[in-house]
Coordinates of C-alpha atoms in Angstrom, one line a residue:
M242 CA 0.0 -0.1 -0.1
G243 CA 1.4 3.3 -1.0
S244 CA 2.0 5.9 1.4
R245 CA -0.8 7.9 0.3
R246 CA -3.2 5.6 0.4
T247 CA -1.9 4.8 3.9
V248 CA -2.6 8.7 5.0
V249 CA -6.2 8.6 3.4
V250 CA -6.8 5.4 5.4
I251 CA -5.4 7.0 8.7
C252 CA -7.2 10.0 8.2
S253 CA -10.4 8.5 7.1
L254 CA -10.2 5.7 10.3
L255 CA -9.8 9.0 12.9
L256 CA -12.5 10.8 10.8
L257 CA -14.9 8.2 11.7
W258 CA -13.9 7.7 15.9
S259 CA -15.5 9.7 17.9
P260 CA -15.9 9.0 21.9
G261 CA -18.6 7.0 23.3
P262 CA -20.7 3.7 23.3
R263 CA -19.3 1.8 20.4
A264 CA -21.7 1.3 17.4
A265 CA -24.0 -1.6 17.0
A266 CA -22.8 -3.6 13.7
S267 CA -26.2 -3.0 12.1
D268 CA -25.8 1.0 12.5
I269 CA -25.1 2.8 8.9
Q270 CA -22.2 5.1 8.5
I271 CA -22.4 7.2 5.8
G272 CA -19.2 8.9 4.6
T273 CA -20.1 12.1 2.9
G274 CA -17.7 15.3 2.7
S275 CA -16.8 18.7 4.4
T276 CA -20.0 19.8 6.9
A277 CA -19.8 23.1 4.3
G278 CA -20.8 20.8 1.6
V279 CA -24.0 19.4 0.1
Y280 CA -22.3 15.6 0.8
Y281 CA -22.8 16.2 4.2
Q282 CA -26.4 17.3 3.9
V283 CA -27.1 14.3 1.5
G284 CA -25.8 12.2 4.5
R285 CA -28.2 13.7 6.8
A286 CA -31.1 13.7 4.3
I287 CA -30.7 10.1 4.3
C288 CA -30.2 9.2 7.5
R289 CA -33.2 11.1 9.1
L290 CA -35.3 9.2 6.7
V291 CA -33.7 5.6 7.6
E292 CA -34.7 6.5 11.2
R293 CA -38.2 7.5 11.1
A294 CA -39.0 4.1 9.2
T295 CA -40.6 1.6 11.5
D296 CA -37.8 0.0 13.9
G297 CA -35.4 1.7 11.1
P298 CA -31.5 1.1 12.2
S299 CA -29.6 3.9 13.5
C300 CA -27.5 6.4 10.6
S301 CA -24.9 8.9 11.1
A302 CA -23.4 10.9 8.4
L303 CA -20.0 11.0 8.6
P304 CA -17.8 14.3 7.2
T305 CA -14.6 13.2 5.5
A306 CA -12.1 14.4 3.1
G307 CA -14.6 13.7 0.0
S308 CA -15.0 11.6 -2.7
L309 CA -11.8 9.8 -3.3
A310 CA -11.4 9.2 0.5
N311 CA -15.1 7.6 0.9
L312 CA -13.8 5.3 -2.2
A313 CA -11.1 4.2 -0.4
S314 CA -12.8 3.7 2.7
L315 CA -15.7 1.6 1.0
H316 CA -13.0 -0.6 -0.8
D317 CA -11.1 -1.6 2.2
G318 CA -14.7 -1.8 4.7
G319 CA -14.2 1.2 7.0
L320 CA -17.4 2.2 5.6
A321 CA -20.9 0.8 4.6
I322 CA -22.1 3.5 2.1
A323 CA -20.2 6.8 0.8
V324 CA -21.1 9.5 -1.4
A325 CA -18.9 10.4 -4.3
Q326 CA -18.5 12.1 -7.5
S327 CA -19.7 10.2 -10.5
D328 CA -16.7 10.9 -12.4
W329 CA -14.6 9.1 -9.8
Q330 CA -16.9 6.7 -9.5
Y331 CA -16.1 5.6 -13.1
H332 CA -12.5 5.8 -12.8
A333 CA -12.8 3.3 -9.5
V334 CA -14.8 0.8 -11.6
N335 CA -12.5 1.4 -14.5
G336 CA -9.2 1.0 -12.6
S337 CA -8.1 4.8 -13.4
L338 CA -8.2 6.5 -9.9
P339 CA -5.0 8.4 -8.9
A340 CA -2.6 6.8 -7.5
G341 CA -2.9 5.6 -3.8
Y342 CA -6.4 5.2 -3.2
V343 CA -7.8 2.3 -4.5
D344 CA -5.3 -0.3 -6.8
G345 CA -6.7 -1.9 -9.8
R346 CA -10.6 -1.9 -11.0
F347 CA -12.9 -1.7 -7.8
E348 CA -14.6 -4.8 -8.8
H349 CA -17.4 -4.8 -6.0
L350 CA -18.4 -1.5 -6.3
R351 CA -21.9 -0.9 -6.0
A352 CA -24.3 2.0 -7.1
L353 CA -27.5 2.6 -5.1
F354 CA -28.7 6.4 -6.9
S355 CA -27.6 9.4 -8.1
V356 CA -28.7 12.8 -6.7
H357 CA -28.2 16.4 -8.0
G358 CA -25.9 18.0 -10.1
E359 CA -22.8 19.4 -9.4
P360 CA -20.9 22.3 -11.2
F361 CA -17.6 22.7 -11.3
T362 CA -17.8 26.0 -9.5
L363 CA -14.9 29.2 -9.7
V364 CA -15.4 31.3 -7.5
V365 CA -13.4 35.2 -7.3
R366 CA -13.1 37.9 -5.5
R367 CA -14.6 40.7 -8.0
D368 CA -11.4 43.1 -7.6
S369 CA -9.1 40.6 -8.7
G370 CA -10.6 41.0 -12.4
I371 CA -10.8 37.3 -13.1
D372 CA -13.7 36.5 -14.9
H373 CA -12.6 33.4 -17.1
L374 CA -10.7 30.1 -15.7
R375 CA -8.1 30.6 -18.5
E376 CA -7.1 34.0 -15.9
L377 CA -6.4 31.9 -13.0
K378 CA -2.5 31.5 -14.5
G379 CA -0.1 33.3 -12.2
R380 CA -2.6 34.0 -9.2
R381 CA -3.1 32.6 -5.8
V382 CA -5.7 29.7 -6.3
N383 CA -7.3 27.3 -3.4
L384 CA -6.9 23.3 -5.2
G385 CA -9.0 21.9 -2.6
N386 CA -7.6 19.7 -0.1
P387 CA -5.7 16.0 -0.9
G388 CA -8.9 13.4 -0.7
S389 CA -11.5 15.4 -2.0
G390 CA -13.4 15.0 -5.3
Q391 CA -13.1 19.3 -5.5
R392 CA -9.1 18.5 -5.7
A393 CA -9.0 16.0 -8.0
T394 CA -11.6 17.3 -10.5
M395 CA -9.4 20.3 -10.6
E396 CA -6.2 18.4 -10.8
V397 CA -8.1 16.8 -14.2
V398 CA -9.1 20.7 -15.2
M399 CA -5.2 21.6 -14.8
E400 CA -4.1 19.0 -16.6
A401 CA -6.7 19.7 -19.6
M402 CA -5.5 23.3 -19.4
G403 CA -1.3 22.6 -19.4
W404 CA -0.7 24.0 -16.0
S405 CA 0.6 22.7 -13.2
E406 CA 0.9 23.9 -9.5
D407 CA 4.3 25.8 -10.6
D408 CA 1.7 28.0 -13.1
F409 CA 0.1 29.3 -10.1
L410 CA 1.5 32.0 -7.5
L411 CA -0.1 30.2 -4.9
A412 CA -1.9 27.1 -5.2
S413 CA -3.6 26.1 -1.5
G414 CA -4.6 22.8 -0.5
L415 CA -7.8 24.3 2.0
N416 CA -11.1 22.2 2.7
A417 CA -14.4 23.9 2.1
T418 CA -14.8 25.0 5.4
E419 CA -12.0 27.2 4.8
Q420 CA -11.7 28.7 1.8
S421 CA -14.2 31.4 1.6
L422 CA -12.6 33.0 5.1
A423 CA -9.6 33.0 3.1
L424 CA -10.9 34.7 -0.1
C425 CA -12.6 37.2 2.5
H426 CA -9.4 37.9 4.0
G427 CA -7.2 37.9 0.4
R428 CA -4.7 35.0 0.9
I429 CA -6.2 33.8 -2.5
E430 CA -8.2 35.4 -5.2
A431 CA -10.0 32.6 -6.2
M432 CA -11.4 29.3 -5.1
V433 CA -12.6 26.0 -6.9
Y434 CA -16.2 23.7 -5.9
T435 CA -17.4 20.8 -7.5
V436 CA -20.7 21.3 -5.7
G437 CA -24.7 21.5 -5.5
H438 CA -26.2 24.9 -5.3
P439 CA -27.1 26.9 -3.3
N440 CA -24.3 26.3 -1.5
P441 CA -23.6 27.6 2.0
S442 CA -19.7 28.1 0.9
V443 CA -20.2 29.6 -1.7
S444 CA -22.7 32.0 -0.5
K445 CA -20.6 33.0 2.3
A446 CA -17.7 34.1 -0.1
V447 CA -20.2 36.2 -2.7
G448 CA -22.2 37.8 0.7
L449 CA -19.2 38.4 2.9
C450 CA -16.1 39.2 0.2
D451 CA -17.7 40.7 -2.7
A452 CA -17.1 37.4 -4.4
T453 CA -18.9 36.3 -8.1
I454 CA -19.0 33.0 -10.4
A455 CA -16.7 32.5 -13.5
T456 CA -17.1 30.8 -16.8
V457 CA -15.6 28.0 -17.4
D458 CA -15.7 27.3 -20.9
G459 CA -13.2 26.7 -23.9
P460 CA -11.3 24.9 -26.4
E461 CA -9.7 22.7 -23.7
I462 CA -12.5 22.6 -21.6
D463 CA -14.6 21.0 -25.0
R464 CA -12.1 18.6 -25.4
L465 CA -12.5 17.5 -21.9
V466 CA -16.2 17.4 -22.1
E467 CA -16.5 14.9 -25.4
S468 CA -14.3 12.9 -24.2
N469 CA -15.5 12.1 -20.8
P470 CA -19.3 10.8 -20.7
Y471 CA -19.5 11.5 -16.8
Y472 CA -19.2 15.2 -18.0
S473 CA -21.4 17.7 -19.5
Y474 CA -21.8 21.1 -19.6
T475 CA -24.5 23.3 -17.7
T476 CA -24.9 26.7 -16.2
I477 CA -25.2 27.7 -13.1
P478 CA -27.9 30.6 -12.8
G479 CA -28.0 34.1 -12.6
G480 CA -29.5 35.2 -9.1
M481 CA -28.3 32.2 -7.6
Y482 CA -26.2 34.1 -4.7
S483 CA -27.0 37.8 -4.1
G484 CA -25.2 39.7 -6.8
T485 CA -24.5 37.3 -9.1
D486 CA -27.1 38.0 -12.1
E487 CA -25.5 36.6 -14.7
P488 CA -25.5 32.8 -15.8
A489 CA -22.6 31.1 -15.5
R490 CA -21.2 28.7 -17.9
T491 CA -19.1 25.4 -16.4
F492 CA -19.2 21.8 -16.8
G493 CA -20.1 19.1 -14.0
I494 CA -21.1 16.3 -12.8
K495 CA -23.8 14.2 -10.6
A496 CA -23.6 12.9 -6.9
T497 CA -23.8 9.7 -6.2
V498 CA -25.0 7.0 -3.4
L499 CA -22.4 4.1 -3.8
S500 CA -22.0 0.6 -1.7
T501 CA -20.2 -2.3 -2.2
S502 CA -21.8 -6.2 -2.9
D503 CA -20.1 -6.9 0.7
V504 CA -23.3 -4.9 2.2
D505 CA -26.2 -7.0 3.0
P506 CA -29.2 -6.8 0.4
D507 CA -31.9 -6.5 3.6
L508 CA -29.8 -3.4 4.7
I509 CA -29.3 -1.7 1.4
E510 CA -33.0 -1.8 0.3
R511 CA -34.3 -0.7 3.3
V512 CA -32.0 2.4 2.5
V513 CA -33.3 3.1 -0.6
A514 CA -37.1 2.2 0.7
A515 CA -36.5 4.8 2.9
V516 CA -35.4 7.5 0.2
F517 CA -37.8 6.6 -2.7
D518 CA -41.2 6.0 -0.7
N519 CA -40.7 9.6 1.2
L520 CA -39.0 11.4 -2.0
D521 CA -40.9 14.4 -1.5
A522 CA -39.4 15.0 1.8
F523 CA -36.1 13.9 0.7
R524 CA -36.4 17.2 -1.8
R525 CA -37.9 19.3 0.5
M526 CA -34.3 18.9 2.8
H527 CA -32.4 20.5 0.3
P528 CA -32.6 23.0 -2.5
A529 CA -30.6 21.2 -5.0
F530 CA -32.4 17.6 -4.2
G531 CA -35.9 19.8 -4.9
T532 CA -35.6 18.8 -8.9
L533 CA -34.8 14.7 -8.6
E534 CA -36.6 12.5 -10.3
P535 CA -36.5 8.5 -9.6
E536 CA -36.2 7.4 -13.3
R537 CA -32.8 9.5 -13.5
M538 CA -32.1 8.8 -10.1
I539 CA -31.4 5.3 -10.5
S540 CA -29.5 5.8 -14.3
D541 CA -27.6 9.4 -14.4
G542 CA -24.1 9.0 -13.9
L543 CA -24.4 5.5 -12.2
T544 CA -21.1 3.3 -13.6
A545 CA -21.3 0.7 -11.2
P546 CA -23.6 -2.1 -11.0
L547 CA -26.7 -1.8 -9.0
H548 CA -26.4 -3.0 -5.8
E549 CA -28.5 -6.3 -5.5
G550 CA -30.8 -4.5 -2.3
A551 CA -31.2 -1.8 -4.5
L552 CA -32.4 -3.5 -7.4
R553 CA -34.7 -5.4 -5.4
Y554 CA -36.6 -2.2 -4.8
Y555 CA -36.8 -1.1 -7.8
R556 CA -38.5 -4.1 -9.4
R557 CA -40.7 -3.7 -6.8
A558 CA -41.5 0.0 -7.0
G559 CA -42.2 -0.8 -11.0
L560 CA -38.8 1.4 -11.6
K561 CA -36.4 -1.5 -13.5

């Protein structure tokens, strides 16, 4: 096991640990992301519905480093369920994750369903004069914390643009809860986030720091979208945040809820049933969930095979 993967696994275990009674074997732990991100809200929403169900198991949403760390923990049995970007799910299935997370194909990875879309979001200080992705070169930029989908997607964008970290005046590795404050204090001029909207971290940056959302397109991004089935162009609507009146073109992926074939199908069926039997309640739990449609949730962004327990529910519900 490489040193990077060792660090990820150790960090994931530390994040899973909390003082108090040891969790029962039937308890569900859902790996999410930063508490400032929508992944954490996905985990909390699922757990609320699971625990509302009759004799439902206890369920907790765990803050983690993000998609790549979640996939590593799923692979090694540290998590039963986790949220991850659809692009990194694809790479896990096809054995093309960055070195140090999962070696080879993640053959026992299983999909439950997808949730909200996640535009790659470039937030910039207005006084920086940055209006477009191409203007990041030579600037102070937060790339995201190692282990997060945010950081990994930014590295993909950097490769597409022909950039390395040396092309920035500063390339920081702050997590989502830290980057808005750094933008406000002028330590960075831009931050990236692959996230559903509206998002509190982005809202904080726009509201407190007079920030705005820049455009991400061009021939390099065209090639990136055309050559990868999990990417598509999307638009962050104008007016989503105070003072951001113009829509911002960018590209994005889907957030997906995953497990492994090692997890009890009966348990997974109960989790999926708790969400789909109460989908209206789930939609109300965050604005990013408001337009979810069951038919698309069981197909969009899913590269891994459906979990036996999830498939059992979808067939019973007439969705498959």
